[in-house]
Coordinates of N, CA, C and O in Angstrom, one line a residue:
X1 N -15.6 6.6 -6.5 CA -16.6 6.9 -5.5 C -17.8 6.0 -5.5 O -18.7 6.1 -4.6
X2 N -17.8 5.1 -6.5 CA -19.0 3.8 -6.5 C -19.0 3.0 -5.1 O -20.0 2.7 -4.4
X3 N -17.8 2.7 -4.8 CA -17.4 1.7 -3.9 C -16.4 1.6 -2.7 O -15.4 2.1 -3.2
X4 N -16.2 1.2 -1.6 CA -16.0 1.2 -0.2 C -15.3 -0.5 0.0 O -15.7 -1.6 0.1
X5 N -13.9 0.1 -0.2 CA -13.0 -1.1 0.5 C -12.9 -1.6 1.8 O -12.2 -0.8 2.5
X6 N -13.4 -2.9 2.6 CA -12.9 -3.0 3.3 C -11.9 -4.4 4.1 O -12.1 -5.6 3.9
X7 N -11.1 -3.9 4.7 CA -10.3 -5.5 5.2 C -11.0 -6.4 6.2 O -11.6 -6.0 7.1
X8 N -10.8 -7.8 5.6 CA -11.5 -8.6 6.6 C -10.7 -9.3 6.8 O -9.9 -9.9 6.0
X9 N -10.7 -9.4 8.0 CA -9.5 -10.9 9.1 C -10.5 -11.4 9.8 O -11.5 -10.9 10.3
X10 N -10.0 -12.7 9.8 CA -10.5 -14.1 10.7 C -9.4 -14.3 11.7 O -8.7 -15.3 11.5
X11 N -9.2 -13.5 12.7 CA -8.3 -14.1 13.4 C -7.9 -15.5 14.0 O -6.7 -15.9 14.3
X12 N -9.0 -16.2 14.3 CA -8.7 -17.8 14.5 C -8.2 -18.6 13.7 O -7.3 -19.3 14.0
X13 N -8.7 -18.4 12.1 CA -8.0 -18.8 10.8 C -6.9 -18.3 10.7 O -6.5 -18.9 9.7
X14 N -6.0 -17.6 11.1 CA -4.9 -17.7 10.7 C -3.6 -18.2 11.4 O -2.5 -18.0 11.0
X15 N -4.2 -19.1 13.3 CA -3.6 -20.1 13.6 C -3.2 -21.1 12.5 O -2.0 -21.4 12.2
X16 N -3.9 -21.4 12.3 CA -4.6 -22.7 11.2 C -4.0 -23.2 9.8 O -3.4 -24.2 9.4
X17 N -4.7 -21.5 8.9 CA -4.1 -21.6 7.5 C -3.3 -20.5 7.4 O -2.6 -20.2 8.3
X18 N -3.5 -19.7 6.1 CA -2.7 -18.9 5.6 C -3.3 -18.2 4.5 O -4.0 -18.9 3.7
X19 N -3.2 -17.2 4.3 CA -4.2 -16.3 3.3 C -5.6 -16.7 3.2 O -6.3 -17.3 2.4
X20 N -5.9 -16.0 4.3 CA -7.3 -16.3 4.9 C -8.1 -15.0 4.7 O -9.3 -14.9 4.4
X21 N -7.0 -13.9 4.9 CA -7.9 -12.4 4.6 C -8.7 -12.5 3.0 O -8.7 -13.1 2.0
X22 N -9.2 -11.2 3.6 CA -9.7 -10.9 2.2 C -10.2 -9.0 2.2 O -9.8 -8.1 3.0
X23 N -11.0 -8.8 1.2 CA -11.2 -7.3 1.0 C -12.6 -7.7 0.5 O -12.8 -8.7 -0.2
X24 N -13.5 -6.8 1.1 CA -15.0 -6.5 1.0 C -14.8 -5.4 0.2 O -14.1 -4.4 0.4
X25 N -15.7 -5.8 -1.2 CA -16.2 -4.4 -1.8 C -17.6 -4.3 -1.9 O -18.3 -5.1 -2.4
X26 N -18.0 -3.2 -1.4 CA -19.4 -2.6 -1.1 C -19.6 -1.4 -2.0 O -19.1 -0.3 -1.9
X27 N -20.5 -1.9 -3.2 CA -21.5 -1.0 -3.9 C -22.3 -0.3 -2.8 O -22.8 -0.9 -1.9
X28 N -22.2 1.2 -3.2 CA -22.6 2.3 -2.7 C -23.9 2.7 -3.6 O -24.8 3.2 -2.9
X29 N -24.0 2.6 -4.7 CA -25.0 2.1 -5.4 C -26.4 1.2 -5.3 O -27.5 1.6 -5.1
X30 N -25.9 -0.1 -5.5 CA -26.9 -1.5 -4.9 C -26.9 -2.2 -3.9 O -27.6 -3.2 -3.8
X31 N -25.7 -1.7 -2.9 CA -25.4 -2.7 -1.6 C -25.0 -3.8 -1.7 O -24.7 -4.4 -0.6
X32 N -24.9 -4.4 -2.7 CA -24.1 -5.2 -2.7 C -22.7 -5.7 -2.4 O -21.9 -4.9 -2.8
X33 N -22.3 -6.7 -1.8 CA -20.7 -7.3 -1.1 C -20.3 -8.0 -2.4 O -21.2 -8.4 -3.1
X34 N -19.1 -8.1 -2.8 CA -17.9 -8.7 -3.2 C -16.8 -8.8 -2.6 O -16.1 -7.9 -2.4
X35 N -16.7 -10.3 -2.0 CA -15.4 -10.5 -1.1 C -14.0 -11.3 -1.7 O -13.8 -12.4 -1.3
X36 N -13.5 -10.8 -2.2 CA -12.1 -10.5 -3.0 C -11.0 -11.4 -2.4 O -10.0 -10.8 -2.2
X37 N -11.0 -12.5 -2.0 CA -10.1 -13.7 -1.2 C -8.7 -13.4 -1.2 O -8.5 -12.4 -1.9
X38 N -7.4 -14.0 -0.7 CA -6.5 -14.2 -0.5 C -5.6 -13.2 -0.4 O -4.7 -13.5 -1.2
X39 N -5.4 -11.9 0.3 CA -5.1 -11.4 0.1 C -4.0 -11.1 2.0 O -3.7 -10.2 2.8
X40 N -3.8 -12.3 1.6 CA -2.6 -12.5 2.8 C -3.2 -12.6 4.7 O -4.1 -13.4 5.0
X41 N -2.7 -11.9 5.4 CA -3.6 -12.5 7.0 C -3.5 -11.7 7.3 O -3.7 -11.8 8.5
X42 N -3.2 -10.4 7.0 CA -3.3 -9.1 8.1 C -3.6 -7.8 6.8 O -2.8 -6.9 6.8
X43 N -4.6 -7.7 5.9 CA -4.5 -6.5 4.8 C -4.6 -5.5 5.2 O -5.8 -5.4 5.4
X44 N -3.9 -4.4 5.5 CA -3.7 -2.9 6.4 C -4.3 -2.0 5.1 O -5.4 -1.9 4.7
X45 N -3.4 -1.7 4.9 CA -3.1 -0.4 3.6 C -3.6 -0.7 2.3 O -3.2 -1.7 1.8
X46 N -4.9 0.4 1.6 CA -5.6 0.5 0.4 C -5.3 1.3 -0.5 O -5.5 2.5 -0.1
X47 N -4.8 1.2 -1.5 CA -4.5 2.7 -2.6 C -5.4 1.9 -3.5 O -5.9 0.7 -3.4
X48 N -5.5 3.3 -4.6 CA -6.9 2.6 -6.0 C -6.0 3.6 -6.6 O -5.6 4.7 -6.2
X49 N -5.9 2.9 -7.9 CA -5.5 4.1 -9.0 C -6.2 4.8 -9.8 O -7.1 4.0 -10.1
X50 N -6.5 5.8 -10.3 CA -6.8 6.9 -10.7 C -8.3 6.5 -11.5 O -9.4 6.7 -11.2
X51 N -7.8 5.8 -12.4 CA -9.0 5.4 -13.3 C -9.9 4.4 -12.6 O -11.0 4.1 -13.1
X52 N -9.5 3.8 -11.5 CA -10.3 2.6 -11.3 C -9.6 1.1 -11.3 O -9.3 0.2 -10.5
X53 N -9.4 1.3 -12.1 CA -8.9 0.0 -12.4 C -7.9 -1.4 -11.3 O -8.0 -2.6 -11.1
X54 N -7.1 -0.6 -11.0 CA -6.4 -1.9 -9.7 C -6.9 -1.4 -8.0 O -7.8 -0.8 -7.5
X55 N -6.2 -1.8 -7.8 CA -6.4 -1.2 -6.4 C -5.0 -2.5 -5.6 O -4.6 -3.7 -5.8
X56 N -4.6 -1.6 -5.0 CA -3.7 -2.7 -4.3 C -3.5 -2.4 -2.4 O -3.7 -1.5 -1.7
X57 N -3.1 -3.5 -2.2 CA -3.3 -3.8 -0.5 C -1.9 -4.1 -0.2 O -1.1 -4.9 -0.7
X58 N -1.7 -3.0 1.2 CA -0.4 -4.0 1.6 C -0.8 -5.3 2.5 O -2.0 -5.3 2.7
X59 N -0.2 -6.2 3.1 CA -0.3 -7.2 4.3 C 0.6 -7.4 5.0 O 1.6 -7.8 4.6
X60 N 0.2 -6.9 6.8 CA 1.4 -5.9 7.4 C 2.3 -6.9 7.9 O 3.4 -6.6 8.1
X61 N 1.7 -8.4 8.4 CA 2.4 -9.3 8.8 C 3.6 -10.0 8.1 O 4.6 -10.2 8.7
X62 N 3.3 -10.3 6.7 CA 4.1 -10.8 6.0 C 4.6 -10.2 4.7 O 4.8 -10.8 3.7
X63 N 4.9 -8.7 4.9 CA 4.9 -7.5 4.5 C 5.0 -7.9 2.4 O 6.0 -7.6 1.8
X64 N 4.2 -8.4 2.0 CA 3.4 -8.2 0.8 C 2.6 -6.8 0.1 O 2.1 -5.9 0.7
X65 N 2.6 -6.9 -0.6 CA 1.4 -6.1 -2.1 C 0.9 -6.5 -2.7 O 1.5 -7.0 -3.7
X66 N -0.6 -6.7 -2.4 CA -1.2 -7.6 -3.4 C -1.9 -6.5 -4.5 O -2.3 -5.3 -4.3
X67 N -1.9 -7.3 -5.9 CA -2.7 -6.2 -6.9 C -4.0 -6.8 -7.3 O -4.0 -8.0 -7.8
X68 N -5.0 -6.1 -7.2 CA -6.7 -6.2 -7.5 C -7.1 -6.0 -8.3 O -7.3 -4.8 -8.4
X69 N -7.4 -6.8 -9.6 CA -7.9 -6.1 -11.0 C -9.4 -6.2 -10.0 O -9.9 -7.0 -9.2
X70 N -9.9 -4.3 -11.1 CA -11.2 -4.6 -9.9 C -12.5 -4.7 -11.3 O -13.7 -4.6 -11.0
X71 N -11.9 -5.0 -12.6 CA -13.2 -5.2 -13.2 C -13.3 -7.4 -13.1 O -14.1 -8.1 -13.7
X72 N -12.4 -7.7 -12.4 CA -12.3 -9.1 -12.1 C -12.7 -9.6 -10.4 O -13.2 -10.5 -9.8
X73 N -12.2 -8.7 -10.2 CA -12.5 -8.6 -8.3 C -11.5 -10.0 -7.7 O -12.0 -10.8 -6.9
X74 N -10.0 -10.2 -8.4 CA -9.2 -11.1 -8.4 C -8.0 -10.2 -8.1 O -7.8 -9.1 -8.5
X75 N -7.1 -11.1 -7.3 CA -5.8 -11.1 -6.7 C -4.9 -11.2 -8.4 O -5.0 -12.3 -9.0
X76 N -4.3 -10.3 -8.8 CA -3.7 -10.9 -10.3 C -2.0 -11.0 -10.2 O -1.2 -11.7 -10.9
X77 N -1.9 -9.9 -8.8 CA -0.2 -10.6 -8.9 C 0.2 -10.4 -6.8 O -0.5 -10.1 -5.9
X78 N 1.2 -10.6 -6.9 CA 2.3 -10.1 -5.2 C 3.3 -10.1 -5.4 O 4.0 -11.0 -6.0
X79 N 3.6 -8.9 -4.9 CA 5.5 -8.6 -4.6 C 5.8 -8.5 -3.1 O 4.9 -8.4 -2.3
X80 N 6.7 -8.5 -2.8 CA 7.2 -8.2 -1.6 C 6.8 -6.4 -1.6 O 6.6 -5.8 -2.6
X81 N 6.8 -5.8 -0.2 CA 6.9 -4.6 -0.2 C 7.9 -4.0 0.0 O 7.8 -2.7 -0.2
X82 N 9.2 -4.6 0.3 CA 10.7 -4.0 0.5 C 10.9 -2.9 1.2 O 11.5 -1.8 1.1
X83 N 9.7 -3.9 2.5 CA 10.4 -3.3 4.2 C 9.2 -4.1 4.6 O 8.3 -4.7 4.1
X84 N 9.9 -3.6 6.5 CA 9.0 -4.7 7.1 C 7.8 -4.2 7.7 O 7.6 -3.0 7.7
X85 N 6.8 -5.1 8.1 CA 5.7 -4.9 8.6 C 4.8 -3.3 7.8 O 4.4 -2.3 8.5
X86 N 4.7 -3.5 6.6 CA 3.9 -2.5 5.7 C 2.6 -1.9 6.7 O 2.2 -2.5 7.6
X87 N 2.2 -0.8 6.3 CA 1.1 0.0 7.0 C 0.5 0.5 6.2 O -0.4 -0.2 6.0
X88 N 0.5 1.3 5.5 CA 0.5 2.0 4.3 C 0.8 2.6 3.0 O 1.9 2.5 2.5
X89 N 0.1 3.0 2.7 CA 0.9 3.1 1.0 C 0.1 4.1 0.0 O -1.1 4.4 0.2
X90 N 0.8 4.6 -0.9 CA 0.6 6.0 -1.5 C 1.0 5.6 -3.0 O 2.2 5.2 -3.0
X91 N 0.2 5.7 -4.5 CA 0.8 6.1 -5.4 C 1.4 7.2 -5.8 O 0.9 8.2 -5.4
X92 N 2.3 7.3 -6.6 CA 2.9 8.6 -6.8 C 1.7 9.4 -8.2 O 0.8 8.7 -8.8
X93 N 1.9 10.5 -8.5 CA 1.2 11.3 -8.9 C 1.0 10.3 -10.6 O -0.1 9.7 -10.9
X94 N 2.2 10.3 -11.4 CA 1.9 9.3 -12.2 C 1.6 7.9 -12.3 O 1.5 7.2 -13.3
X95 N 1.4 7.6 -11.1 CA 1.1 6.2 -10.7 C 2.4 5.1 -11.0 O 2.2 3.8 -11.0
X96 N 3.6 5.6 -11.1 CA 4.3 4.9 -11.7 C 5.0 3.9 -10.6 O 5.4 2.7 -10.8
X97 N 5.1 4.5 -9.2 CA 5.7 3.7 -8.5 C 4.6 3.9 -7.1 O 4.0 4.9 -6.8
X98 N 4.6 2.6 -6.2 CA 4.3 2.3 -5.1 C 4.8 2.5 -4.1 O 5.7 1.8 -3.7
X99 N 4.5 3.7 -3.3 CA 5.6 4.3 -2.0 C 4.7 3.3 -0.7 O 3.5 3.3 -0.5
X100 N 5.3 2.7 -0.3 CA 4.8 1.8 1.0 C 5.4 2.1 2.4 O 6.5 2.7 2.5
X101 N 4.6 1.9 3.4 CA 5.0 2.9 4.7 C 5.8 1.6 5.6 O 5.2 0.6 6.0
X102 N 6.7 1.7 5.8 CA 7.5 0.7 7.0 C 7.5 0.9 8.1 O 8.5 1.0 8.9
X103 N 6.5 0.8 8.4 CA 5.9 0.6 10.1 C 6.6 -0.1 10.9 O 6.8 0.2 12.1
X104 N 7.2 -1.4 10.3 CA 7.3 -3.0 11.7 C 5.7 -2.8 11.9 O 5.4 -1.9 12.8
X105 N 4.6 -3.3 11.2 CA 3.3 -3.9 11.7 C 3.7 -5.2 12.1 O 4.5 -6.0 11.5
X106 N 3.0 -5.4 13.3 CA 3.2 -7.0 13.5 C 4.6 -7.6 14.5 O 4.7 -8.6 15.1
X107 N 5.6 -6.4 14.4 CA 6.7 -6.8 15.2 C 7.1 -6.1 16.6 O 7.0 -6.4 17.8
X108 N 7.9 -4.6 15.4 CA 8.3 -3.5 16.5 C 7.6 -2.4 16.1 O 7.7 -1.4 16.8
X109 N 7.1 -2.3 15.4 CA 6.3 -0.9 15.5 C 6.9 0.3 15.4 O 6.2 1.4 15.3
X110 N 8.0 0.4 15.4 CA 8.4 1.7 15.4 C 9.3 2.4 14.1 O 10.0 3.4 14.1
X111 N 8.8 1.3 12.7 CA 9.5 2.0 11.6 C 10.0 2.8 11.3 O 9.8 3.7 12.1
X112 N 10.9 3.4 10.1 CA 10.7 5.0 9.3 C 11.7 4.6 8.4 O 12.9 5.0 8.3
X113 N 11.2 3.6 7.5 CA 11.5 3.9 6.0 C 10.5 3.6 5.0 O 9.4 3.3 5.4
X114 N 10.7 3.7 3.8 CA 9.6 3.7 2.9 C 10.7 2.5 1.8 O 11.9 2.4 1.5
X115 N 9.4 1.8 1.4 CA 9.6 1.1 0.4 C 9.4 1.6 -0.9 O 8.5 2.5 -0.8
X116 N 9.7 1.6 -2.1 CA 9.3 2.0 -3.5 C 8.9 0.7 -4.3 O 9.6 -0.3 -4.0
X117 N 7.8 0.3 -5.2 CA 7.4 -0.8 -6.0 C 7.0 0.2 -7.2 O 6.2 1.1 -7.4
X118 N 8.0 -0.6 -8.1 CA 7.9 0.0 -10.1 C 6.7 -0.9 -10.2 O 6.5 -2.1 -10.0
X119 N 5.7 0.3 -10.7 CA 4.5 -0.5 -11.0 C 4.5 -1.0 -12.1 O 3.7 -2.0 -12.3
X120 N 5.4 -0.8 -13.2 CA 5.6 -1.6 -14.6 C 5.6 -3.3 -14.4 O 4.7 -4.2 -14.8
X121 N 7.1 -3.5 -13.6 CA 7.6 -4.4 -13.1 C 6.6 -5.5 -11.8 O 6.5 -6.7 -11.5
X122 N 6.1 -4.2 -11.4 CA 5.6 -4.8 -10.1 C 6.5 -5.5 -9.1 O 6.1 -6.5 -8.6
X123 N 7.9 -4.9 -8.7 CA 8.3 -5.7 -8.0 C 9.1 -4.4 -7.1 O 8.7 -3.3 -7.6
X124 N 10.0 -4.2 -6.1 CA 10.7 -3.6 -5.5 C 11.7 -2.4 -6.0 O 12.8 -2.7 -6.3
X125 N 11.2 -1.5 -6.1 CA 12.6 -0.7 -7.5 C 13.7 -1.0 -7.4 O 13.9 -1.4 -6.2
X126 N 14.7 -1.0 -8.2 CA 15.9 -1.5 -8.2 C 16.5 0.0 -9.1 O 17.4 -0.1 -10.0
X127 N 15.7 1.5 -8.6 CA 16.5 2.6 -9.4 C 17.6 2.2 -8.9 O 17.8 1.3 -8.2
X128 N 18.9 3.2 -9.4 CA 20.3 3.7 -9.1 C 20.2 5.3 -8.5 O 21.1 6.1 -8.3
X129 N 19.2 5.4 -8.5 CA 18.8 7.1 -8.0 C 18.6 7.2 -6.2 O 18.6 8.3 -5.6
X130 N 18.4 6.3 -5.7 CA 18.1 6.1 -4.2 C 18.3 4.4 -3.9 O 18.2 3.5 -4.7
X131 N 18.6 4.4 -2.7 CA 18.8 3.4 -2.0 C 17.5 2.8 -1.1 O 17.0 3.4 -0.2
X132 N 17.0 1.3 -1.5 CA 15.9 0.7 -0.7 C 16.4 -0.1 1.0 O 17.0 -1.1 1.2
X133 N 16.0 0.4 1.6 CA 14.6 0.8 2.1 C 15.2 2.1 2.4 O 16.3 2.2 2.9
X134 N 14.1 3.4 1.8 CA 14.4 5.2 1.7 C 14.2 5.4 3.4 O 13.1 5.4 3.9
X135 N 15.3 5.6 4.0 CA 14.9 6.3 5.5 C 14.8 7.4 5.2 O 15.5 8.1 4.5
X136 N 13.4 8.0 6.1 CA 12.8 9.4 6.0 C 12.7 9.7 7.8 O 11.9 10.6 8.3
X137 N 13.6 8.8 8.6 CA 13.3 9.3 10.1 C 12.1 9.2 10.5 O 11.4 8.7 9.6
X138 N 11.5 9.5 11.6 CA 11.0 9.7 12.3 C 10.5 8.0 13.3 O 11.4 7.2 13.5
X139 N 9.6 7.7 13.7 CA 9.2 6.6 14.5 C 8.2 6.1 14.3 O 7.4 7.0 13.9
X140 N 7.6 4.8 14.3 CA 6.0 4.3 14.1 C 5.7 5.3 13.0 O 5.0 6.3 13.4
X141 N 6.1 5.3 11.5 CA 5.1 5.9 10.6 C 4.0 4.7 10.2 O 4.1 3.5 10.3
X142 N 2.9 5.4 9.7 CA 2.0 4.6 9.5 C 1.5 5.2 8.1 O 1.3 4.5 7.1
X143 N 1.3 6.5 8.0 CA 0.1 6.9 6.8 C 0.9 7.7 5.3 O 2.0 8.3 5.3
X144 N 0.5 7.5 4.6 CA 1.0 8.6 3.2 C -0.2 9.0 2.7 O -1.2 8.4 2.7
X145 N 0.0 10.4 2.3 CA -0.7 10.9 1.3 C -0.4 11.5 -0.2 O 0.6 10.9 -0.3
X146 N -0.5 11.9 -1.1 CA 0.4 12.8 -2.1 C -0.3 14.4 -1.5 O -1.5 14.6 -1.2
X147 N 0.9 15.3 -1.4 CA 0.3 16.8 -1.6 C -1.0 17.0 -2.5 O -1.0 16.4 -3.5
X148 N -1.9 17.6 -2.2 CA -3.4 17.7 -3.0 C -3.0 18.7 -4.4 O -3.8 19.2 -5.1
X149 N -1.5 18.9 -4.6 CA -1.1 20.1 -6.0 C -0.2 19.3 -6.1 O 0.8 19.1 -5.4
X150 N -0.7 18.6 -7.5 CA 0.6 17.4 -8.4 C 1.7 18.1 -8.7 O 2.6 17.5 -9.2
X151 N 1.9 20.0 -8.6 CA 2.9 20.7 -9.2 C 3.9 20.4 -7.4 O 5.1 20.8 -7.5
X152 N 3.7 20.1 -6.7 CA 4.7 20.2 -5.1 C 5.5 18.7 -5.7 O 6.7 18.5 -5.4
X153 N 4.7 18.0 -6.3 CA 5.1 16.8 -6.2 C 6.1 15.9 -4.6 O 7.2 15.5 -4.5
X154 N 4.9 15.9 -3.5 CA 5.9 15.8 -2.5 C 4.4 14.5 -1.8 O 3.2 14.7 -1.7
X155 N 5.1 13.6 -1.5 CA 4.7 13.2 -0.4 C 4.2 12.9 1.2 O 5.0 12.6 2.2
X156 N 3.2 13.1 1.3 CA 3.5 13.3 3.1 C 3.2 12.3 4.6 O 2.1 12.1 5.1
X157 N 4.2 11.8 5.0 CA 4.0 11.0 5.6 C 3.6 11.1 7.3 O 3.9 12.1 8.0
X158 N 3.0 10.2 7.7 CA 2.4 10.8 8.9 C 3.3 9.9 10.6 O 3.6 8.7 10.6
X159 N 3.4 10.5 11.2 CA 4.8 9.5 12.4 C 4.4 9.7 13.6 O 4.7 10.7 14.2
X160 N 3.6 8.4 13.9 CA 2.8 8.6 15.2 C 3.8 8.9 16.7 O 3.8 9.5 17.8
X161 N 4.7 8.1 16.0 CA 5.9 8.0 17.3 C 6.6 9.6 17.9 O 6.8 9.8 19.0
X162 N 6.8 10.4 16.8 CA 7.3 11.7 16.9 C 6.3 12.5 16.6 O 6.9 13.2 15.8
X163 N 4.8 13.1 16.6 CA 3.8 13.4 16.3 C 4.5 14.7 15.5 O 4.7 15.8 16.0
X164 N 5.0 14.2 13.9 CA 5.1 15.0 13.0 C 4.5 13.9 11.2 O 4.1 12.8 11.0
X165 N 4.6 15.4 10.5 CA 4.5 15.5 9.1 C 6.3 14.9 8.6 O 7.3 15.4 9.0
X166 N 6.2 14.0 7.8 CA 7.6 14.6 7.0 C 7.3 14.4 5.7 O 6.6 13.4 5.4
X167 N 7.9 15.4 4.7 CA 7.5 15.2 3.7 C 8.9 14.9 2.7 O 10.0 15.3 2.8
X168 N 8.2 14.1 1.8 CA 9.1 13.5 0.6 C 9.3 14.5 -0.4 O 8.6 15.4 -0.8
X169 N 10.3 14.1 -0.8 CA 10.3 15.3 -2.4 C 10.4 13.6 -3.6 O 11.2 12.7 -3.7
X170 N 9.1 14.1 -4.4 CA 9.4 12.9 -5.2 C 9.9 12.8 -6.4 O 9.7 12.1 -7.4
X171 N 10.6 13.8 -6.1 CA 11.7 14.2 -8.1 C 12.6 13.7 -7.3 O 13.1 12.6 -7.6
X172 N 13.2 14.3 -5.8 CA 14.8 13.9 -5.7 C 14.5 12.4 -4.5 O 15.6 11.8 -4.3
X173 N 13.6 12.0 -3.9 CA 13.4 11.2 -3.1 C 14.3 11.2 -1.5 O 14.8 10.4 -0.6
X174 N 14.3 12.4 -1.8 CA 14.8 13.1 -0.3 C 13.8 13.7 0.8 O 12.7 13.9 0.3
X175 N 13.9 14.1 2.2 CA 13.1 14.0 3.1 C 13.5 15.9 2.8 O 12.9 16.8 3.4

């Protein structure tokens, strides 16, 4: 609650170069900016984990995860998000894995699967329990949340295209 993420694009710059975005962090406290560099050309989607400590961004163009150590205010790793054009993204209750929203940002827009990223690993899960990329239906999803009671353990995704809720079950990773 100290602080207020936000995405910055240069859209001219990214004729040009490449990892041009970045993330504004704004003390809520002293007003102060910290602008957090390279964090790909289109950073959509913000999760922060529990204690503080990372925070991670998807980037919907070149469908990446970047991870933020935030007592460094530094890019420390990227994985792919394992689907296309990322929008959003949700930790799961133990933080253990990265549910990412598969929009098509940037292409077709009309997504509906979800990526999973083992936060251990940091890379794309490779369980034997579900198959990547998880179709959950619907059209253009864009948003996740977790249920606000860690006992539902369920996900809820938001699908602009079919103006519904669908929700995840995150024990069995079924819709």
């Amino acid at each position: 609650g100290r602080f207020v993420y936000v995405s910055l694009v240069a859209p001219p710059w990214q004729t040009q170069l490449h990892e041009t975005a970045g993330i504004a962090k704004l003390n809520l406290e002293t007003g102060s900016v910290i602008v957090i560099p390279y964090v790909g050309d289109h950073p959509i989607g913000i999760a922060h984990t529990a204690d503080g400590r990372f925070t991670y961004v998807v980037e919907g163009h070149a469908s990446y995860v970047y991870k933020i150590d935030n007592e460094t205010n530094r890019v420390v790793d990227r994985t792919s998000a394992g689907v296309a054009g990322p929008y959003g993204l949700a930790l799961n209750w133990d933080e253990s894995e990265i549910w990412v929203v598969g929009k098509g940002e940037g292409s077709h827009n009309t997504g509906g699967v979800m990526g999973v990223i083992d936060v251990q690993t940091f890379q794309p899960s490779r369980s034997r329990e579900f198959n990547q990329p998880v179709y959950i239906g619907g059209a253009t999803i864009d948003h996740a949340i977790l249920h606000p009671d860690p006992d539902m353990n369920e996900l809820w995704v938001s699908s602009a295209g079919t103006w519904e809720t669908i929700v995840i079950d995150l024990g069995t990773y079924q819709v």
